[in-house]
Amino acid sequence: MVNSHLPSDHEVRVLVTVKNGRVTSERVLAQREIIASMDSFVELALQSGIFRDLANAAKE
């Protein structure tokens, strides 16, 4: 990438915003960071049972 602030000497995961074919921003992702849409996040949370666990904890 031209004018990138990313390190060139090792591998990184990057979230990139492109507008009209040009990079407008970039952000290096943390090693354990996950990017997902809200719909995907809610679906994963429902599948994991976290909402059920939270509801049960609130009742106690």
PDB file of N, CA and C in Angstrom:
ATOM      1  N   MET A   1       0.838  -1.183   0.000  1.00  0.00           N
ATOM      2  CA  MET A   1       0.000   0.000   0.000  1.00  0.00           C
ATOM      3  C   MET A   1       0.883   1.247   0.000  1.00  0.00           C
ATOM      4  N   VAL A   2       0.502   2.199  -0.744  1.00  0.00           N
ATOM      5  CA  VAL A   2       1.229   3.458  -0.765  1.00  0.00           C
ATOM      6  C   VAL A   2       0.854   4.274   0.469  1.00  0.00           C
ATOM      7  N   ASN A   3       1.818   4.921   1.071  1.00  0.00           N
ATOM      8  CA  ASN A   3       1.597   5.750   2.258  1.00  0.00           C
ATOM      9  C   ASN A   3       0.975   4.976   3.416  1.00  0.00           C
ATOM     10  N   SER A   4       1.283   3.706   3.517  1.00  0.00           N
ATOM     11  CA  SER A   4       0.748   2.889   4.592  1.00  0.00           C
ATOM     12  C   SER A   4       1.624   3.018   5.829  1.00  0.00           C
ATOM     13  N   HIS A   5       0.972   2.990   6.982  1.00  0.00           N
ATOM     14  CA  HIS A   5       1.689   3.013   8.243  1.00  0.00           C
ATOM     15  C   HIS A   5       1.891   1.603   8.785  1.00  0.00           C
ATOM     16  N   LEU A   6       1.570   0.610   7.979  1.00  0.00           N
ATOM     17  CA  LEU A   6       1.682  -0.774   8.414  1.00  0.00           C
ATOM     18  C   LEU A   6       3.136  -1.222   8.373  1.00  0.00           C
ATOM     19  N   PRO A   7       3.513  -2.083   9.326  1.00  0.00           N
ATOM     20  CA  PRO A   7       4.887  -2.596   9.308  1.00  0.00           C
ATOM     21  C   PRO A   7       5.102  -3.470   8.086  1.00  0.00           C
ATOM     22  N   SER A   8       6.260  -3.330   7.487  1.00  0.00           N
ATOM     23  CA  SER A   8       6.543  -4.094   6.260  1.00  0.00           C
ATOM     24  C   SER A   8       7.377  -5.331   6.537  1.00  0.00           C
ATOM     25  N   ASP A   9       7.787  -5.536   7.785  1.00  0.00           N
ATOM     26  CA  ASP A   9       8.702  -6.631   8.086  1.00  0.00           C
ATOM     27  C   ASP A   9       8.040  -7.853   8.720  1.00  0.00           C
ATOM     28  N   HIS A  10       6.709  -7.853   8.881  1.00  0.00           N
ATOM     29  CA  HIS A  10       6.029  -9.039   9.401  1.00  0.00           C
ATOM     30  C   HIS A  10       4.560  -9.041   9.008  1.00  0.00           C
ATOM     31  N   GLU A  11       3.913 -10.185   9.247  1.00  0.00           N
ATOM     32  CA  GLU A  11       2.518 -10.364   8.841  1.00  0.00           C
ATOM     33  C   GLU A  11       1.573  -9.757   9.877  1.00  0.00           C
ATOM     34  N   VAL A  12       0.567  -9.024   9.403  1.00  0.00           N
ATOM     35  CA  VAL A  12      -0.458  -8.450  10.278  1.00  0.00           C
ATOM     36  C   VAL A  12      -1.826  -8.618   9.625  1.00  0.00           C
ATOM     37  N   ARG A  13      -2.884  -8.619  10.462  1.00  0.00           N
ATOM     38  CA  ARG A  13      -4.251  -8.614   9.952  1.00  0.00           C
ATOM     39  C   ARG A  13      -4.740  -7.185  10.053  1.00  0.00           C
ATOM     40  N   VAL A  14      -5.389  -6.720   8.979  1.00  0.00           N
ATOM     41  CA  VAL A  14      -5.747  -5.307   8.899  1.00  0.00           C
ATOM     42  C   VAL A  14      -7.192  -5.147   8.449  1.00  0.00           C
ATOM     43  N   LEU A  15      -7.902  -4.215   9.088  1.00  0.00           N
ATOM     44  CA  LEU A  15      -9.230  -3.799   8.643  1.00  0.00           C
ATOM     45  C   LEU A  15      -9.009  -2.560   7.781  1.00  0.00           C
ATOM     46  N   VAL A  16      -9.447  -2.618   6.540  1.00  0.00           N
ATOM     47  CA  VAL A  16      -9.179  -1.542   5.587  1.00  0.00           C
ATOM     48  C   VAL A  16     -10.503  -0.969   5.080  1.00  0.00           C
ATOM     49  N   THR A  17     -10.589   0.355   5.011  1.00  0.00           N
ATOM     50  CA  THR A  17     -11.726   1.034   4.405  1.00  0.00           C
ATOM     51  C   THR A  17     -11.269   1.615   3.079  1.00  0.00           C
ATOM     52  N   VAL A  18     -12.012   1.286   2.015  1.00  0.00           N
ATOM     53  CA  VAL A  18     -11.669   1.756   0.674  1.00  0.00           C
ATOM     54  C   VAL A  18     -12.839   2.561   0.140  1.00  0.00           C
ATOM     55  N   LYS A  19     -12.560   3.749  -0.365  1.00  0.00           N
ATOM     56  CA  LYS A  19     -13.580   4.595  -0.961  1.00  0.00           C
ATOM     57  C   LYS A  19     -13.095   5.038  -2.332  1.00  0.00           C
ATOM     58  N   ASN A  20     -13.935   4.793  -3.335  1.00  0.00           N
ATOM     59  CA  ASN A  20     -13.586   5.141  -4.719  1.00  0.00           C
ATOM     60  C   ASN A  20     -12.236   4.572  -5.127  1.00  0.00           C
ATOM     61  N   GLY A  21     -11.979   3.327  -4.701  1.00  0.00           N
ATOM     62  CA  GLY A  21     -10.755   2.646  -5.091  1.00  0.00           C
ATOM     63  C   GLY A  21      -9.509   3.062  -4.326  1.00  0.00           C
ATOM     64  N   ARG A  22      -9.653   3.932  -3.329  1.00  0.00           N
ATOM     65  CA  ARG A  22      -8.500   4.399  -2.557  1.00  0.00           C
ATOM     66  C   ARG A  22      -8.680   4.029  -1.085  1.00  0.00           C
ATOM     67  N   VAL A  23      -7.608   3.627  -0.459  1.00  0.00           N
ATOM     68  CA  VAL A  23      -7.644   3.314   0.965  1.00  0.00           C
ATOM     69  C   VAL A  23      -7.806   4.617   1.741  1.00  0.00           C
ATOM     70  N   THR A  24      -8.876   4.685   2.550  1.00  0.00           N
ATOM     71  CA  THR A  24      -9.114   5.894   3.340  1.00  0.00           C
ATOM     72  C   THR A  24      -8.721   5.706   4.799  1.00  0.00           C
ATOM     73  N   SER A  25      -8.680   4.448   5.261  1.00  0.00           N
ATOM     74  CA  SER A  25      -8.212   4.182   6.619  1.00  0.00           C
ATOM     75  C   SER A  25      -7.801   2.727   6.730  1.00  0.00           C
ATOM     76  N   GLU A  26      -6.982   2.465   7.720  1.00  0.00           N
ATOM     77  CA  GLU A  26      -6.534   1.105   7.990  1.00  0.00           C
ATOM     78  C   GLU A  26      -6.310   0.979   9.492  1.00  0.00           C
ATOM     79  N   ARG A  27      -6.586  -0.220  10.005  1.00  0.00           N
ATOM     80  CA  ARG A  27      -6.374  -0.464  11.437  1.00  0.00           C
ATOM     81  C   ARG A  27      -5.883  -1.888  11.619  1.00  0.00           C
ATOM     82  N   VAL A  28      -4.776  -2.030  12.303  1.00  0.00           N
ATOM     83  CA  VAL A  28      -4.234  -3.348  12.595  1.00  0.00           C
ATOM     84  C   VAL A  28      -5.122  -3.992  13.647  1.00  0.00           C
ATOM     85  N   LEU A  29      -5.516  -5.240  13.388  1.00  0.00           N
ATOM     86  CA  LEU A  29      -6.362  -5.974  14.329  1.00  0.00           C
ATOM     87  C   LEU A  29      -5.493  -6.673  15.367  1.00  0.00           C
ATOM     88  N   ALA A  30      -5.971  -6.677  16.607  1.00  0.00           N
ATOM     89  CA  ALA A  30      -5.283  -7.407  17.664  1.00  0.00           C
ATOM     90  C   ALA A  30      -5.321  -8.894  17.344  1.00  0.00           C
ATOM     91  N   GLN A  31      -4.388  -9.631  17.905  1.00  0.00           N
ATOM     92  CA  GLN A  31      -4.261 -11.055  17.605  1.00  0.00           C
ATOM     93  C   GLN A  31      -5.555 -11.820  17.856  1.00  0.00           C
ATOM     94  N   ARG A  32      -6.278 -11.498  18.910  1.00  0.00           N
ATOM     95  CA  ARG A  32      -7.507 -12.226  19.254  1.00  0.00           C
ATOM     96  C   ARG A  32      -8.766 -11.478  18.848  1.00  0.00           C
ATOM     97  N   GLU A  33      -8.640 -10.409  18.092  1.00  0.00           N
ATOM     98  CA  GLU A  33      -9.786  -9.599  17.694  1.00  0.00           C
ATOM     99  C   GLU A  33     -10.536 -10.257  16.535  1.00  0.00           C
ATOM    100  N   ILE A  34     -11.858 -10.230  16.615  1.00  0.00           N
ATOM    101  CA  ILE A  34     -12.714 -10.812  15.574  1.00  0.00           C
ATOM    102  C   ILE A  34     -13.638  -9.721  15.056  1.00  0.00           C
ATOM    103  N   ILE A  35     -13.824  -9.674  13.756  1.00  0.00           N
ATOM    104  CA  ILE A  35     -14.721  -8.715  13.123  1.00  0.00           C
ATOM    105  C   ILE A  35     -15.953  -9.478  12.637  1.00  0.00           C
ATOM    106  N   ALA A  36     -17.145  -8.999  13.031  1.00  0.00           N
ATOM    107  CA  ALA A  36     -18.387  -9.643  12.601  1.00  0.00           C
ATOM    108  C   ALA A  36     -19.497  -8.603  12.561  1.00  0.00           C
ATOM    109  N   SER A  37     -20.506  -8.864  11.746  1.00  0.00           N
ATOM    110  CA  SER A  37     -21.684  -7.999  11.732  1.00  0.00           C
ATOM    111  C   SER A  37     -22.477  -8.227  13.013  1.00  0.00           C
ATOM    112  N   MET A  38     -23.351  -7.315  13.352  1.00  0.00           N
ATOM    113  CA  MET A  38     -24.187  -7.468  14.542  1.00  0.00           C
ATOM    114  C   MET A  38     -25.057  -8.708  14.422  1.00  0.00           C
ATOM    115  N   ASP A  39     -25.598  -8.953  13.221  1.00  0.00           N
ATOM    116  CA  ASP A  39     -26.427 -10.147  13.018  1.00  0.00           C
ATOM    117  C   ASP A  39     -25.638 -11.419  13.311  1.00  0.00           C
ATOM    118  N   SER A  40     -24.404 -11.479  12.818  1.00  0.00           N
ATOM    119  CA  SER A  40     -23.564 -12.656  13.060  1.00  0.00           C
ATOM    120  C   SER A  40     -23.242 -12.805  14.538  1.00  0.00           C
ATOM    121  N   PHE A  41     -22.949 -11.689  15.202  1.00  0.00           N
ATOM    122  CA  PHE A  41     -22.640 -11.730  16.627  1.00  0.00           C
ATOM    123  C   PHE A  41     -23.828 -12.251  17.426  1.00  0.00           C
ATOM    124  N   VAL A  42     -25.020 -11.740  17.151  1.00  0.00           N
ATOM    125  CA  VAL A  42     -26.220 -12.178  17.865  1.00  0.00           C
ATOM    126  C   VAL A  42     -26.478 -13.660  17.606  1.00  0.00           C
ATOM    127  N   GLU A  43     -26.312 -14.093  16.359  1.00  0.00           N
ATOM    128  CA  GLU A  43     -26.515 -15.502  16.037  1.00  0.00           C
ATOM    129  C   GLU A  43     -25.546 -16.387  16.827  1.00  0.00           C
ATOM    130  N   LEU A  44     -24.285 -15.993  16.892  1.00  0.00           N
ATOM    131  CA  LEU A  44     -23.301 -16.758  17.658  1.00  0.00           C
ATOM    132  C   LEU A  44     -23.648 -16.764  19.146  1.00  0.00           C
ATOM    133  N   ALA A  45     -24.083 -15.626  19.671  1.00  0.00           N
ATOM    134  CA  ALA A  45     -24.457 -15.545  21.082  1.00  0.00           C
ATOM    135  C   ALA A  45     -25.662 -16.437  21.377  1.00  0.00           C
ATOM    136  N   LEU A  46     -26.647 -16.435  20.490  1.00  0.00           N
ATOM    137  CA  LEU A  46     -27.814 -17.297  20.674  1.00  0.00           C
ATOM    138  C   LEU A  46     -27.406 -18.767  20.665  1.00  0.00           C
ATOM    139  N   GLN A  47     -26.550 -19.139  19.727  1.00  0.00           N
ATOM    140  CA  GLN A  47     -26.100 -20.524  19.630  1.00  0.00           C
ATOM    141  C   GLN A  47     -25.307 -20.946  20.860  1.00  0.00           C
ATOM    142  N   SER A  48     -24.588 -20.016  21.454  1.00  0.00           N
ATOM    143  CA  SER A  48     -23.759 -20.350  22.619  1.00  0.00           C
ATOM    144  C   SER A  48     -24.581 -20.471  23.899  1.00  0.00           C
ATOM    145  N   GLY A  49     -25.790 -19.921  23.902  1.00  0.00           N
ATOM    146  CA  GLY A  49     -26.636 -19.955  25.086  1.00  0.00           C
ATOM    147  C   GLY A  49     -26.378 -18.810  26.045  1.00  0.00           C
ATOM    148  N   ILE A  50     -25.568 -17.842  25.664  1.00  0.00           N
ATOM    149  CA  ILE A  50     -25.223 -16.746  26.566  1.00  0.00           C
ATOM    150  C   ILE A  50     -26.448 -15.943  26.988  1.00  0.00           C
ATOM    151  N   PHE A  51     -27.400 -15.725  26.093  1.00  0.00           N
ATOM    152  CA  PHE A  51     -28.595 -14.965  26.459  1.00  0.00           C
ATOM    153  C   PHE A  51     -29.427 -15.733  27.484  1.00  0.00           C
ATOM    154  N   ARG A  52     -29.509 -17.033  27.330  1.00  0.00           N
ATOM    155  CA  ARG A  52     -30.244 -17.865  28.289  1.00  0.00           C
ATOM    156  C   ARG A  52     -29.559 -17.783  29.651  1.00  0.00           C
ATOM    157  N   ASP A  53     -28.241 -17.845  29.668  1.00  0.00           N
ATOM    158  CA  ASP A  53     -27.495 -17.761  30.921  1.00  0.00           C
ATOM    159  C   ASP A  53     -27.690 -16.406  31.585  1.00  0.00           C
ATOM    160  N   LEU A  54     -27.686 -15.341  30.803  1.00  0.00           N
ATOM    161  CA  LEU A  54     -27.896 -13.992  31.342  1.00  0.00           C
ATOM    162  C   LEU A  54     -29.305 -13.838  31.902  1.00  0.00           C
ATOM    163  N   ALA A  55     -30.292 -14.378  31.186  1.00  0.00           N
ATOM    164  CA  ALA A  55     -31.676 -14.292  31.655  1.00  0.00           C
ATOM    165  C   ALA A  55     -31.836 -15.060  32.960  1.00  0.00           C
ATOM    166  N   ASN A  56     -31.225 -16.225  33.070  1.00  0.00           N
ATOM    167  CA  ASN A  56     -31.318 -17.000  34.303  1.00  0.00           C
ATOM    168  C   ASN A  56     -30.630 -16.286  35.451  1.00  0.00           C
ATOM    169  N   ALA A  57     -29.510 -15.651  35.191  1.00  0.00           N
ATOM    170  CA  ALA A  57     -28.779 -14.926  36.233  1.00  0.00           C
ATOM    171  C   ALA A  57     -29.590 -13.723  36.708  1.00  0.00           C
ATOM    172  N   ALA A  58     -30.301 -13.076  35.797  1.00  0.00           N
ATOM    173  CA  ALA A  58     -31.111 -11.908  36.159  1.00  0.00           C
ATOM    174  C   ALA A  58     -32.289 -12.301  37.047  1.00  0.00           C
ATOM    175  N   LYS A  59     -32.802 -13.529  36.874  1.00  0.00           N
ATOM    176  CA  LYS A  59     -33.932 -14.003  37.671  1.00  0.00           C
ATOM    177  C   LYS A  59     -33.530 -14.325  39.103  1.00  0.00           C
ATOM    178  N   GLU A  60     -32.247 -14.629  39.299  1.00  0.00           N
ATOM    179  CA  GLU A  60     -31.775 -15.041  40.641  1.00  0.00           C
ATOM    180  C   GLU A  60     -31.591 -13.888  41.570  1.00  0.00           C
TER     181      GLU A  60
END
